[in-house]
Amino acid sequence: MRIHFRSKTTLRSLAALAAAGLAGLGLVACSGGSSQGSAGSATSGTINWWGWTPTNTNEANDFIAAFNKEYPDIKVNYKLVGISDYQATMRPALASNNGPDVYDLQPGAYVQQFGSYAEDLSSTAQGALGSDWKSKISSIAVDGLTSNGKLTAMPIGSSYAGSLWYNADLFKKYGLQPPKTLDQWKQVCQTFQSHGVGCFAQGAAQEGFDQDTLQAISNSVEPGYWTKASKGDAKWDSPQIVQTLSIWKDLFGSGIMQSGALGAQQYPDVNNAFLTGKYAMVMMGSWYTQYATQAAMTQSISAAGVAGAKPFPILPMQFPDVAAKGNTSEMFGDADYGLAVASKSQNRAAAETFVKWMATSTKGQQVVADRLDTTPVLSGVAPDFNTIKFVDPAQQSAPVNQYLKNLASVNEPRFALLNSDIENAFLAAAQSVASGSATPQAAATTLQQAADAAKAQNK
């Protein structure tokens, strides 16, 4: 399962971000980018795959086992590198001659920092799918992994945020319906809290999830405005973003956001709290579909320390219209992760065979699809629900399938337009506004200062 955040060890203040000029923006590797290793055989050899995902090595081994049914002479060794250590580990490894042959990339900051160490896989994609290969793979996934016309990694799956998931049993027990407006959300939370049940939970100590909620709120204020600002086509200090931050603050003041949210981690804290029935709703995206299944739900509840785990049905819900403008808060997403082939690899041909199989073959993408923690990128591949068992098929089958179908039309990016400094600025803004140390207007002003500094640094 992919953990959807990038951990930071320190939180810089909004003022510091602007004053620092975002010096790290240009941290793009200056070496690499051209083939320096040797191609080797395309059908035999040993390749080393490093990644922060799959976080469960059994999942990686499942991918490798399926691959080896077709390519038994290519040995793939998977090395899990924790997300919090990924940047520090990968930078020297990729610059050396002892790094991985294949490595994970994510749209945004990771492509900027590590994409220059990767082979351009455009020709690999064309060789596998033909000259019209871009029409056969999710465009939103390809776009996020493309930098200056170079396909830095082949997308393995896509992830989409901007939705909530809820405990259907808890809603049924108290006769409640998923809220569609901010006022309804507050009322639902009051009912749950009056019965000693937590309403909504989010790990607000992590920028990725704060960004998801802020972008969802922004889409309620004005659909698409967040993306315009991310592209530099709109201002971060606008009334739309000020209103977004004001609504964010209201989530804390009105009791929707759980107590202690600013210090909570989405994984494992909030995830475990929701899966053990302590909260009725959680801010999660398409990757959470896996927990709609009996097997994944049971396993995860047990992992959270609950004896005799009893799975319960969860269902996706649209983010409420918190701005009360009648806008549907659309989802947003990009490649969950892609696999890059290191330019310095001594087994590039075998590495490309593995990456190509994972990303462009029906069999490889079917393995991805059936895990339900990322959405397959190859057209025509979908989860096999004849073999996947929901906790409560009668209640979950139709809405979950519809939820997955709706993802095909998502065209708003999540991380692809951002870099790590801007993401830090979002976290600082979210935390300062929620804690009361900055007003929404002040936070929005400093966000724009950070964006201006980033733009100047990039010239």
Tab-separated table of C-alpha atoms in Angstrom:
chain	number	residue	atom	x	y	z
A	1	MET	CA	0.000	0.000	0.000
A	2	ARG	CA	1.272	3.412	-0.931
A	3	ILE	CA	1.599	5.951	1.882
A	4	HIS	CA	0.431	9.215	0.400
A	5	PHE	CA	2.682	11.808	1.942
A	6	ARG	CA	6.226	12.934	1.998
A	7	SER	CA	7.514	13.158	5.565
A	8	LYS	CA	9.513	16.153	6.702
A	9	THR	CA	11.572	16.214	9.866
A	10	THR	CA	11.062	19.894	10.518
A	11	LEU	CA	8.284	22.402	9.898
A	12	ARG	CA	9.487	25.745	8.675
A	13	SER	CA	7.383	28.793	9.370
A	14	LEU	CA	5.566	30.523	6.543
A	15	ALA	CA	7.768	33.576	6.889
A	16	ALA	CA	10.905	31.499	6.788
A	17	LEU	CA	9.784	29.770	3.612
A	18	ALA	CA	9.341	33.055	1.844
A	19	ALA	CA	12.529	34.606	3.201
A	20	ALA	CA	14.631	31.601	2.330
A	21	GLY	CA	13.827	32.019	-1.325
A	22	LEU	CA	13.097	28.335	-1.547
A	23	ALA	CA	16.711	27.590	-2.286
A	24	GLY	CA	16.019	23.905	-2.611
A	25	LEU	CA	13.795	24.334	-5.648
A	26	GLY	CA	16.649	23.855	-8.050
A	27	LEU	CA	17.764	20.646	-6.385
A	28	VAL	CA	17.763	18.630	-9.550
A	29	ALA	CA	20.556	16.155	-10.004
A	30	CYS	CA	23.133	17.462	-12.407
A	31	SER	CA	24.594	14.094	-13.284
A	32	GLY	CA	22.937	11.202	-15.038
A	33	GLY	CA	20.372	11.491	-17.817
A	34	SER	CA	22.329	9.614	-20.460
A	35	SER	CA	23.090	5.932	-20.634
A	36	GLN	CA	26.274	5.284	-18.695
A	37	GLY	CA	25.777	1.634	-17.784
A	38	SER	CA	25.432	-1.334	-20.044
A	39	ALA	CA	22.283	-2.745	-21.622
A	40	GLY	CA	22.928	-6.447	-21.072
A	41	SER	CA	20.340	-9.093	-21.883
A	42	ALA	CA	16.650	-8.296	-22.093
A	43	THR	CA	15.634	-11.787	-20.936
A	44	SER	CA	18.121	-12.731	-18.232
A	45	GLY	CA	20.119	-11.226	-15.400
A	46	THR	CA	19.578	-9.772	-11.941
A	47	ILE	CA	18.009	-6.386	-11.290
A	48	ASN	CA	17.589	-4.486	-8.039
A	49	TRP	CA	14.380	-2.540	-7.482
A	50	TRP	CA	14.341	0.102	-4.739
A	51	GLY	CA	11.150	1.811	-3.658
A	52	TRP	CA	9.057	3.209	-0.829
A	53	THR	CA	6.133	1.279	-2.256
A	54	PRO	CA	4.877	-1.420	-2.134
A	55	THR	CA	5.239	-0.980	1.628
A	56	ASN	CA	4.278	-4.627	2.038
A	57	THR	CA	7.103	-6.718	0.615
A	58	ASN	CA	4.630	-9.560	0.043
A	59	GLU	CA	2.926	-7.361	-2.548
A	60	ALA	CA	6.224	-6.714	-4.299
A	61	ASN	CA	6.933	-10.444	-4.233
A	62	ASP	CA	3.526	-11.099	-5.821
A	63	PHE	CA	4.441	-8.766	-8.688
A	64	ILE	CA	7.817	-10.441	-9.100
A	65	ALA	CA	6.366	-13.964	-8.970
A	66	ALA	CA	3.838	-13.123	-11.698
A	67	PHE	CA	6.595	-11.544	-13.798
A	68	ASN	CA	8.826	-14.600	-13.400
A	69	LYS	CA	6.134	-16.836	-14.884
A	70	GLU	CA	6.949	-15.135	-18.186
A	71	TYR	CA	10.576	-14.200	-17.561
A	72	PRO	CA	12.021	-16.898	-15.306
A	73	ASP	CA	15.630	-15.943	-16.029
A	74	ILE	CA	15.356	-12.379	-14.713
A	75	LYS	CA	15.806	-12.239	-10.953
A	76	VAL	CA	14.286	-9.165	-9.292
A	77	ASN	CA	15.390	-8.153	-5.797
A	78	TYR	CA	13.099	-5.672	-4.044
A	79	LYS	CA	14.508	-3.304	-1.411
A	80	LEU	CA	12.004	-1.324	0.654
A	81	VAL	CA	13.285	2.178	1.439
A	82	GLY	CA	11.107	4.062	3.917
A	83	ILE	CA	9.435	7.187	2.565
A	84	SER	CA	11.038	9.338	5.265
A	85	ASP	CA	14.498	8.131	4.180
A	86	TYR	CA	13.903	7.967	0.460
A	87	GLN	CA	15.422	11.250	-0.653
A	88	ALA	CA	18.520	10.930	1.530
A	89	THR	CA	19.040	7.327	0.422
A	90	MET	CA	18.437	7.748	-3.286
A	91	ARG	CA	20.497	10.839	-3.967
A	92	PRO	CA	23.939	9.287	-3.313
A	93	ALA	CA	22.870	5.852	-4.562
A	94	LEU	CA	21.813	7.110	-7.982
A	95	ALA	CA	24.930	9.235	-8.307
A	96	SER	CA	27.120	6.218	-7.612
A	97	ASN	CA	27.707	3.048	-9.619
A	98	ASN	CA	26.102	0.907	-6.930
A	99	GLY	CA	22.546	2.161	-6.993
A	100	PRO	CA	19.364	0.400	-8.094
A	101	ASP	CA	18.524	-0.707	-11.608
A	102	VAL	CA	14.857	0.199	-11.107
A	103	TYR	CA	13.486	2.753	-8.662
A	104	ASP	CA	10.204	4.389	-7.691
A	105	LEU	CA	9.291	7.894	-8.830
A	106	GLN	CA	6.305	10.048	-7.918
A	107	PRO	CA	5.033	13.133	-9.783
A	108	GLY	CA	6.254	16.493	-8.556
A	109	ALA	CA	9.302	16.842	-6.345
A	110	TYR	CA	10.668	13.334	-6.910
A	111	VAL	CA	10.611	13.667	-10.694
A	112	GLN	CA	12.406	16.995	-10.364
A	113	GLN	CA	15.085	15.594	-8.061
A	114	PHE	CA	15.657	12.121	-9.485
A	115	GLY	CA	14.315	12.152	-13.033
A	116	SER	CA	17.664	13.142	-14.512
A	117	TYR	CA	19.170	9.861	-13.311
A	118	ALA	CA	16.610	7.901	-15.337
A	119	GLU	CA	16.409	6.634	-18.879
A	120	ASP	CA	13.813	8.198	-21.167
A	121	LEU	CA	11.235	5.410	-21.423
A	122	SER	CA	9.201	6.933	-24.258
A	123	SER	CA	10.651	4.494	-26.787
A	124	THR	CA	10.012	1.594	-24.404
A	125	ALA	CA	6.346	2.596	-24.148
A	126	GLN	CA	6.097	2.994	-27.915
A	127	GLY	CA	7.724	-0.383	-28.496
A	128	ALA	CA	5.225	-2.050	-26.193
A	129	LEU	CA	2.019	-0.275	-27.218
A	130	GLY	CA	2.688	1.335	-30.588
A	131	SER	CA	2.998	4.916	-31.765
A	132	ASP	CA	-0.329	5.792	-30.172
A	133	TRP	CA	0.795	4.504	-26.756
A	134	LYS	CA	-0.292	7.673	-24.969
A	135	SER	CA	-3.899	6.929	-25.844
A	136	LYS	CA	-3.640	3.525	-24.162
A	137	ILE	CA	-2.304	4.689	-20.792
A	138	SER	CA	-3.934	7.087	-18.342
A	139	SER	CA	-2.853	10.520	-19.554
A	140	ILE	CA	-2.908	12.029	-16.066
A	141	ALA	CA	-0.392	9.398	-14.948
A	142	VAL	CA	1.900	9.922	-17.948
A	143	ASP	CA	1.832	13.721	-17.642
A	144	GLY	CA	2.971	13.681	-14.025
A	145	LEU	CA	6.010	11.543	-14.794
A	146	THR	CA	7.047	13.510	-17.875
A	147	SER	CA	9.610	16.277	-17.502
A	148	ASN	CA	10.729	18.445	-20.419
A	149	GLY	CA	9.392	15.849	-22.841
A	150	LYS	CA	11.193	12.971	-21.112
A	151	LEU	CA	9.197	10.048	-19.691
A	152	THR	CA	11.206	9.564	-16.512
A	153	ALA	CA	9.265	6.506	-15.353
A	154	MET	CA	6.516	4.205	-16.566
A	155	PRO	CA	3.377	4.713	-14.473
A	156	ILE	CA	2.277	1.577	-12.640
A	157	GLY	CA	-0.970	2.871	-11.237
A	158	SER	CA	-2.856	6.057	-10.497
A	159	SER	CA	-4.162	7.444	-7.223
A	160	TYR	CA	-6.972	9.916	-6.767
A	161	ALA	CA	-7.826	12.061	-3.756
A	162	GLY	CA	-10.622	14.417	-2.802
A	163	SER	CA	-13.042	11.847	-1.389
A	164	LEU	CA	-13.943	10.555	2.050
A	165	TRP	CA	-14.682	7.014	3.173
A	166	TYR	CA	-17.221	6.218	5.868
A	167	ASN	CA	-18.175	3.385	8.195
A	168	ALA	CA	-21.541	2.269	6.829
A	169	ASP	CA	-22.429	0.387	10.009
A	170	LEU	CA	-21.982	3.458	12.212
A	171	PHE	CA	-24.086	5.637	9.911
A	172	LYS	CA	-26.812	2.991	9.852
A	173	LYS	CA	-26.718	2.535	13.635
A	174	TYR	CA	-27.502	6.201	14.262
A	175	GLY	CA	-29.810	6.711	11.272
A	176	LEU	CA	-27.487	9.131	9.475
A	177	GLN	CA	-26.718	9.898	5.842
A	178	PRO	CA	-23.364	11.077	4.444
A	179	PRO	CA	-23.288	14.884	4.712
A	180	LYS	CA	-23.459	16.922	1.521
A	181	THR	CA	-22.911	20.407	2.981
A	182	LEU	CA	-20.820	21.938	5.752
A	183	ASP	CA	-23.874	22.443	7.969
A	184	GLN	CA	-24.928	18.815	7.494
A	185	TRP	CA	-21.370	17.728	8.283
A	186	LYS	CA	-21.460	19.657	11.557
A	187	GLN	CA	-24.840	18.144	12.467
A	188	VAL	CA	-23.676	14.603	11.710
A	189	CYS	CA	-20.590	15.149	13.860
A	190	GLN	CA	-22.673	16.438	16.737
A	191	THR	CA	-24.793	13.288	16.606
A	192	PHE	CA	-21.807	10.953	16.576
A	193	GLN	CA	-20.089	12.861	19.360
A	194	SER	CA	-23.220	12.767	21.506
A	195	HIS	CA	-22.951	8.975	21.386
A	196	GLY	CA	-19.244	8.961	22.185
A	197	VAL	CA	-18.206	8.166	18.600
A	198	GLY	CA	-15.520	10.119	16.739
A	199	CYS	CA	-16.862	11.799	13.617
A	200	PHE	CA	-14.021	12.541	11.208
A	201	ALA	CA	-10.275	11.982	11.375
A	202	GLN	CA	-7.273	13.220	9.443
A	203	GLY	CA	-3.534	13.242	10.045
A	204	ALA	CA	-3.055	17.005	9.791
A	205	ALA	CA	0.644	16.705	10.624
A	206	GLN	CA	1.329	15.539	7.065
A	207	GLU	CA	1.364	17.888	4.103
A	208	GLY	CA	0.013	15.435	1.547
A	209	PHE	CA	-3.259	14.961	3.397
A	210	ASP	CA	-3.593	18.628	4.339
A	211	GLN	CA	-3.090	19.437	0.678
A	212	ASP	CA	-5.806	16.940	-0.293
A	213	THR	CA	-8.317	18.551	2.049
A	214	LEU	CA	-7.377	22.081	1.037
A	215	GLN	CA	-7.647	21.229	-2.660
A	216	ALA	CA	-11.039	19.601	-2.063
A	217	ILE	CA	-12.249	22.681	-0.178
A	218	SER	CA	-10.905	24.923	-2.941
A	219	ASN	CA	-12.844	22.949	-5.543
A	220	SER	CA	-15.988	23.639	-3.539
A	221	VAL	CA	-15.144	27.350	-3.512
A	222	GLU	CA	-14.290	27.454	-7.229
A	223	PRO	CA	-13.710	24.231	-9.200
A	224	GLY	CA	-10.288	24.123	-10.818
A	225	TYR	CA	-8.907	27.234	-9.124
A	226	TRP	CA	-6.301	25.261	-7.156
A	227	THR	CA	-4.891	23.829	-10.375
A	228	LYS	CA	-4.765	27.261	-11.973
A	229	ALA	CA	-2.791	28.579	-9.007
A	230	SER	CA	-0.484	25.558	-9.143
A	231	LYS	CA	0.255	26.365	-12.788
A	232	GLY	CA	0.913	30.016	-11.975
A	233	ASP	CA	-2.211	31.118	-13.838
A	234	ALA	CA	-3.916	32.386	-10.662
A	235	LYS	CA	-2.830	33.856	-7.337
A	236	TRP	CA	-2.516	32.067	-4.000
A	237	ASP	CA	-3.414	35.256	-2.106
A	238	SER	CA	-6.782	35.519	-3.843
A	239	PRO	CA	-10.187	35.661	-2.132
A	240	GLN	CA	-10.755	32.040	-3.269
A	241	ILE	CA	-7.745	30.744	-1.310
A	242	VAL	CA	-8.519	32.973	1.678
A	243	GLN	CA	-12.005	31.445	1.773
A	244	THR	CA	-10.493	27.962	1.406
A	245	LEU	CA	-8.249	28.540	4.418
A	246	SER	CA	-11.147	30.044	6.382
A	247	ILE	CA	-13.252	26.925	5.821
A	248	TRP	CA	-10.250	24.782	6.779
A	249	LYS	CA	-10.041	26.658	10.081
A	250	ASP	CA	-13.773	26.142	10.616
A	251	LEU	CA	-13.301	22.366	10.408
A	252	PHE	CA	-11.206	22.646	13.562
A	253	GLY	CA	-13.320	25.217	15.363
A	254	SER	CA	-16.626	23.453	14.733
A	255	GLY	CA	-15.439	20.073	15.982
A	256	ILE	CA	-15.436	18.284	12.619
A	257	MET	CA	-11.675	17.730	12.741
A	258	GLN	CA	-10.686	15.456	15.601
A	259	SER	CA	-8.927	16.713	18.715
A	260	GLY	CA	-5.163	16.511	18.306
A	261	ALA	CA	-5.327	16.404	14.506
A	262	LEU	CA	-2.362	18.763	14.078
A	263	GLY	CA	-0.068	16.246	15.743
A	264	ALA	CA	-1.583	13.126	14.188
A	265	GLN	CA	-0.026	11.004	11.457
A	266	GLN	CA	-2.377	9.600	8.821
A	267	TYR	CA	-0.440	6.345	8.922
A	268	PRO	CA	-0.577	4.553	11.242
A	269	ASP	CA	-2.509	6.741	13.729
A	270	VAL	CA	-5.594	7.844	11.819
A	271	ASN	CA	-5.739	4.765	9.622
A	272	ASN	CA	-5.792	2.461	12.659
A	273	ALA	CA	-8.317	4.638	14.490
A	274	PHE	CA	-10.756	4.478	11.576
A	275	LEU	CA	-10.312	0.787	10.876
A	276	THR	CA	-10.929	-0.049	14.536
A	277	GLY	CA	-14.257	1.819	14.506
A	278	LYS	CA	-13.265	4.863	16.550
A	279	TYR	CA	-14.224	7.330	13.814
A	280	ALA	CA	-17.061	7.335	11.313
A	281	MET	CA	-15.301	9.151	8.435
A	282	VAL	CA	-11.750	9.516	7.189
A	283	MET	CA	-10.058	11.605	4.489
A	284	MET	CA	-8.774	8.972	2.056
A	285	GLY	CA	-8.747	8.507	-1.692
A	286	SER	CA	-8.899	5.730	-4.253
A	287	TRP	CA	-6.119	3.727	-2.579
A	288	TYR	CA	-8.528	3.022	0.274
A	289	THR	CA	-10.690	0.858	-1.985
A	290	GLN	CA	-8.656	-2.136	-0.834
A	291	TYR	CA	-10.286	-1.932	2.608
A	292	ALA	CA	-13.698	-2.487	1.098
A	293	THR	CA	-12.643	-6.116	0.735
A	294	GLN	CA	-13.037	-8.736	3.407
A	295	ALA	CA	-9.423	-9.912	3.253
A	296	ALA	CA	-7.717	-6.507	3.450
A	297	MET	CA	-10.100	-5.158	6.080
A	298	THR	CA	-9.677	-8.205	8.328
A	299	GLN	CA	-5.908	-8.198	7.968
A	300	SER	CA	-5.625	-4.476	8.714
A	301	ILE	CA	-7.851	-4.571	11.786
A	302	SER	CA	-5.765	-7.433	13.127
A	303	ALA	CA	-2.590	-5.484	12.379
A	304	ALA	CA	-4.009	-2.601	14.401
A	305	GLY	CA	-4.032	-4.872	17.439
A	306	VAL	CA	-7.679	-5.895	17.568
A	307	ALA	CA	-8.213	-9.531	18.530
A	308	GLY	CA	-10.940	-11.435	16.710
A	309	ALA	CA	-11.114	-8.773	14.013
A	310	LYS	CA	-14.580	-8.307	12.545
A	311	PRO	CA	-14.601	-6.435	9.229
A	312	PHE	CA	-17.221	-3.776	8.544
A	313	PRO	CA	-18.337	-2.256	5.223
A	314	ILE	CA	-16.845	1.059	4.188
A	315	LEU	CA	-18.155	3.229	1.365
A	316	PRO	CA	-16.772	6.197	-0.575
A	317	MET	CA	-18.456	9.570	-0.372
A	318	GLN	CA	-18.022	12.844	-2.167
A	319	PHE	CA	-16.359	15.672	-0.289
A	320	PRO	CA	-19.181	17.925	0.992
A	321	ASP	CA	-19.987	21.243	-0.664
A	322	VAL	CA	-18.408	23.136	2.224
A	323	ALA	CA	-18.566	26.508	0.437
A	324	ALA	CA	-22.342	26.213	-0.084
A	325	LYS	CA	-22.047	27.358	-3.692
A	326	GLY	CA	-23.537	24.269	-5.279
A	327	ASN	CA	-20.195	23.152	-6.675
A	328	THR	CA	-19.366	19.481	-6.884
A	329	SER	CA	-15.930	18.938	-5.385
A	330	GLU	CA	-14.264	16.926	-8.115
A	331	MET	CA	-11.444	14.514	-7.380
A	332	PHE	CA	-7.854	14.982	-8.493
A	333	GLY	CA	-4.953	12.630	-9.023
A	334	ASP	CA	-1.896	11.507	-10.898
A	335	ALA	CA	0.457	8.553	-11.035
A	336	ASP	CA	0.541	6.743	-7.714
A	337	TYR	CA	4.097	5.882	-8.619
A	338	GLY	CA	6.127	4.959	-11.642
A	339	LEU	CA	9.145	2.738	-12.177
A	340	ALA	CA	12.288	4.399	-13.523
A	341	VAL	CA	15.265	2.655	-15.089
A	342	ALA	CA	18.571	4.017	-13.830
A	343	SER	CA	20.895	5.278	-16.552
A	344	LYS	CA	23.868	3.786	-14.712
A	345	SER	CA	22.323	0.325	-14.527
A	346	GLN	CA	24.506	-2.479	-15.863
A	347	ASN	CA	21.336	-4.433	-16.706
A	348	ARG	CA	19.202	-1.810	-18.383
A	349	ALA	CA	17.623	-4.165	-20.905
A	350	ALA	CA	16.364	-6.565	-18.224
A	351	ALA	CA	15.237	-3.608	-16.113
A	352	GLU	CA	13.249	-2.235	-19.044
A	353	THR	CA	11.688	-5.662	-19.590
A	354	PHE	CA	10.452	-5.681	-15.989
A	355	VAL	CA	9.167	-2.109	-16.065
A	356	LYS	CA	7.489	-2.638	-19.427
A	357	TRP	CA	5.747	-5.800	-18.170
A	358	MET	CA	4.487	-4.060	-15.042
A	359	ALA	CA	3.176	-0.989	-16.861
A	360	THR	CA	2.040	-2.131	-20.299
A	361	SER	CA	1.152	-5.824	-20.156
A	362	THR	CA	-2.384	-6.954	-19.384
A	363	LYS	CA	-1.097	-9.577	-16.957
A	364	GLY	CA	1.095	-7.120	-15.085
A	365	GLN	CA	-1.626	-4.509	-14.847
A	366	GLN	CA	-4.172	-7.108	-13.734
A	367	VAL	CA	-1.983	-7.924	-10.732
A	368	VAL	CA	-1.908	-4.184	-9.952
A	369	ALA	CA	-5.663	-3.831	-10.415
A	370	ASP	CA	-6.587	-6.723	-8.155
A	371	ARG	CA	-4.649	-5.244	-5.224
A	372	LEU	CA	-7.097	-2.294	-5.207
A	373	ASP	CA	-4.598	0.080	-3.617
A	374	THR	CA	-3.809	1.767	-6.927
A	375	THR	CA	-5.804	2.090	-10.133
A	376	PRO	CA	-4.347	0.381	-13.240
A	377	VAL	CA	-3.148	2.774	-15.940
A	378	LEU	CA	-3.575	0.486	-18.946
A	379	SER	CA	-6.881	0.933	-20.736
A	380	GLY	CA	-9.278	-1.989	-20.481
A	381	VAL	CA	-7.856	-3.419	-17.255
A	382	ALA	CA	-10.090	-3.420	-14.178
A	383	PRO	CA	-10.283	-5.309	-10.873
A	384	ASP	CA	-11.708	-8.818	-11.155
A	385	PHE	CA	-14.593	-8.644	-8.720
A	386	ASN	CA	-15.442	-12.249	-9.412
A	387	THR	CA	-12.468	-13.176	-7.269
A	388	ILE	CA	-12.388	-10.147	-4.948
A	389	LYS	CA	-14.842	-10.376	-2.058
A	390	PHE	CA	-16.386	-7.306	-0.486
A	391	VAL	CA	-17.228	-7.248	3.207
A	392	ASP	CA	-20.882	-6.682	2.256
A	393	PRO	CA	-21.349	-7.169	-1.501
A	394	ALA	CA	-25.002	-6.112	-1.519
A	395	GLN	CA	-24.148	-2.795	0.076
A	396	GLN	CA	-20.732	-2.097	-1.430
A	397	SER	CA	-20.592	-3.525	-4.941
A	398	ALA	CA	-22.544	-0.866	-6.837
A	399	PRO	CA	-21.145	2.278	-5.153
A	400	VAL	CA	-17.536	1.059	-5.147
A	401	ASN	CA	-17.677	0.051	-8.813
A	402	GLN	CA	-19.235	3.407	-9.709
A	403	TYR	CA	-16.562	5.200	-7.689
A	404	LEU	CA	-13.825	3.423	-9.661
A	405	LYS	CA	-15.526	4.139	-12.997
A	406	ASN	CA	-15.761	7.849	-12.161
A	407	LEU	CA	-11.992	8.033	-11.769
A	408	ALA	CA	-11.521	7.610	-15.507
A	409	SER	CA	-12.773	11.154	-16.123
A	410	VAL	CA	-10.546	12.875	-13.539
A	411	ASN	CA	-8.229	15.393	-15.189
A	412	GLU	CA	-7.089	17.617	-12.322
A	413	PRO	CA	-3.567	16.871	-11.016
A	414	ARG	CA	-2.635	16.262	-7.399
A	415	PHE	CA	1.164	16.453	-6.974
A	416	ALA	CA	2.407	16.781	-10.545
A	417	LEU	CA	2.612	20.585	-10.618
A	418	LEU	CA	4.285	20.972	-7.233
A	419	ASN	CA	7.730	20.754	-5.670
A	420	SER	CA	8.730	19.925	-2.114
A	421	ASP	CA	9.130	23.570	-1.060
A	422	ILE	CA	5.643	24.504	-2.170
A	423	GLU	CA	4.287	21.433	-0.400
A	424	ASN	CA	6.083	22.567	2.757
A	425	ALA	CA	4.421	25.950	2.342
A	426	PHE	CA	1.007	24.268	2.234
A	427	LEU	CA	1.739	22.392	5.445
A	428	ALA	CA	2.943	25.548	7.167
A	429	ALA	CA	-0.154	27.442	6.010
A	430	ALA	CA	-2.526	24.690	7.090
A	431	GLN	CA	-0.974	24.299	10.516
A	432	SER	CA	-0.601	28.014	11.227
A	433	VAL	CA	-4.193	28.786	10.280
A	434	ALA	CA	-5.610	25.832	12.204
A	435	SER	CA	-3.603	26.711	15.316
A	436	GLY	CA	-4.515	30.386	15.113
A	437	SER	CA	-0.941	31.644	14.688
A	438	ALA	CA	-1.789	33.122	11.265
A	439	THR	CA	-4.970	34.465	9.718
A	440	PRO	CA	-6.230	32.961	6.454
A	441	GLN	CA	-5.285	36.189	4.662
A	442	ALA	CA	-1.773	36.233	6.117
A	443	ALA	CA	-1.240	32.572	5.235
A	444	ALA	CA	-2.508	33.122	1.704
A	445	THR	CA	-0.184	36.116	1.276
A	446	THR	CA	2.825	34.081	2.353
A	447	LEU	CA	1.821	31.221	0.047
A	448	GLN	CA	1.958	33.667	-2.847
A	449	GLN	CA	5.343	34.933	-1.644
A	450	ALA	CA	6.594	31.352	-1.613
A	451	ALA	CA	5.275	30.766	-5.141
A	452	ASP	CA	6.915	33.999	-6.357
A	453	ALA	CA	10.215	32.991	-4.784
A	454	ALA	CA	9.994	29.575	-6.430
A	455	LYS	CA	9.322	31.147	-9.794
A	456	ALA	CA	12.287	33.500	-9.442
A	457	GLN	CA	14.556	30.665	-8.340
A	458	ASN	CA	13.542	28.603	-11.368
A	459	LYS	CA	14.484	31.259	-13.890
